[in-house]
GROMACS .gro file of C-alpha atoms in nm:
model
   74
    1UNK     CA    1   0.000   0.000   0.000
    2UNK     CA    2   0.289   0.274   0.086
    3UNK     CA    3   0.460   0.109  -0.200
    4UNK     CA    4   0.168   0.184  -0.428
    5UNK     CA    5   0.105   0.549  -0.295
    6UNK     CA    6   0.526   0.616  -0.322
    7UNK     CA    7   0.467   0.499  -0.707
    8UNK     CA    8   0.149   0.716  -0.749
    9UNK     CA    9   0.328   1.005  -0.565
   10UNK     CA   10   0.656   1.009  -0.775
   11UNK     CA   11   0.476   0.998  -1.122
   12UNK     CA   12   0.246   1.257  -1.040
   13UNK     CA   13   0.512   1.467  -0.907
   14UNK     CA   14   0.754   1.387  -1.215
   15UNK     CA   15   0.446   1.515  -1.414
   16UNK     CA   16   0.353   1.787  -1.261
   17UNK     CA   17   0.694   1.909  -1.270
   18UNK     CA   18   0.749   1.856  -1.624
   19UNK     CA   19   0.453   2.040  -1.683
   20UNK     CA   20   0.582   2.325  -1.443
   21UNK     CA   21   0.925   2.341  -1.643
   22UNK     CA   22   1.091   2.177  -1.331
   23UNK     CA   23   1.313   2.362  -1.065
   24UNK     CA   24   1.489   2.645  -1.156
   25UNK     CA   25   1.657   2.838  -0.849
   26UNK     CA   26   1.762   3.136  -1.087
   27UNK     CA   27   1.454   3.269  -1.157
   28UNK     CA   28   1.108   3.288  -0.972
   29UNK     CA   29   0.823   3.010  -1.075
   30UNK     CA   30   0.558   3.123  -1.347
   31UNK     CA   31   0.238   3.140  -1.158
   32UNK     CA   32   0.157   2.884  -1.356
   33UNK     CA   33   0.439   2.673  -1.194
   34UNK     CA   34   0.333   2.834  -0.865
   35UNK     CA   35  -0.010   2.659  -0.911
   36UNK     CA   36   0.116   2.322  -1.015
   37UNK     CA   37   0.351   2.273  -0.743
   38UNK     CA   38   0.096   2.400  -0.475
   39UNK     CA   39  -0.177   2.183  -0.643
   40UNK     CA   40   0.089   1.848  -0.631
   41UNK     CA   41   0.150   1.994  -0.264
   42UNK     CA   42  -0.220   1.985  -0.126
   43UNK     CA   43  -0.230   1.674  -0.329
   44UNK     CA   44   0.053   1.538  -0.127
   45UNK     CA   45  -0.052   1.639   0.193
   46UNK     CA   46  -0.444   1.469   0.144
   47UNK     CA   47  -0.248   1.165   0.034
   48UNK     CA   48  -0.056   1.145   0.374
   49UNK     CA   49  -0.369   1.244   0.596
   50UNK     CA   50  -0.533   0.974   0.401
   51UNK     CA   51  -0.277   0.736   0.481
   52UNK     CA   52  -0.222   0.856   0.848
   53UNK     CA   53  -0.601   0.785   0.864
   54UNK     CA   54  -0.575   0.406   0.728
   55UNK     CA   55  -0.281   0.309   0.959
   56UNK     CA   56  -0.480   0.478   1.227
   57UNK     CA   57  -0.782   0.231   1.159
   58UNK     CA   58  -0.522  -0.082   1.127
   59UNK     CA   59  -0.388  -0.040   1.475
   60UNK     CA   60  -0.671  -0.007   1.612
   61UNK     CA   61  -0.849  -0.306   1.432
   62UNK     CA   62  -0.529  -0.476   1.574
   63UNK     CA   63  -0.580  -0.346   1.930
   64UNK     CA   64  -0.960  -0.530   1.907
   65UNK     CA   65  -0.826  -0.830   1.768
   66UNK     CA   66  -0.530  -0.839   2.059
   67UNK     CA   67  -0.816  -0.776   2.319
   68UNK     CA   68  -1.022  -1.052   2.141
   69UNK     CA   69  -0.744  -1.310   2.215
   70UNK     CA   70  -0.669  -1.250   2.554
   71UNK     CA   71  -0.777  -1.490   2.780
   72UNK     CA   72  -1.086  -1.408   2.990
   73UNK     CA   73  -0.979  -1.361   3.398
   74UNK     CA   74  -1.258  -1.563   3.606
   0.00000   0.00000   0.00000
């Protein structure tokens, strides 16, 4: 699953990039580069909150299923 979302992240940064002209530190971003990169950075940052949320859920699934298997005290 990371795996999958490191794949998805690194294309759609590599295209948004090459669609912003990629970095270049001597001059300042078009605002059209402006936009892309803040668009792949909100898209970025849901990705991780979406993430954060599904590991979030797993651990506590596994918390349940630890509590399910402990033996009962009489």
């Amino acid at each position: 699953m990371i795996e999958e979302l490191s794949m998805v992240s690194r294309a759609r940064m590599h295209l948004i990039l090459s669609q912003s002209g990629g970095a270049q530190p001597h001059r300042k971003p078009s605002r059209k580069s402006q936009q892309l990169i803040a668009r792949a950075i909100r898209w970025l940052g849901r990705a991780i909150v979406s993430l954060g949320r599904r590991l979030e859920r797993n651990a506590e699934n596994l918390v349940g299923e630890t509590e399910l298997l402990r033996p009962t005290e009489a």
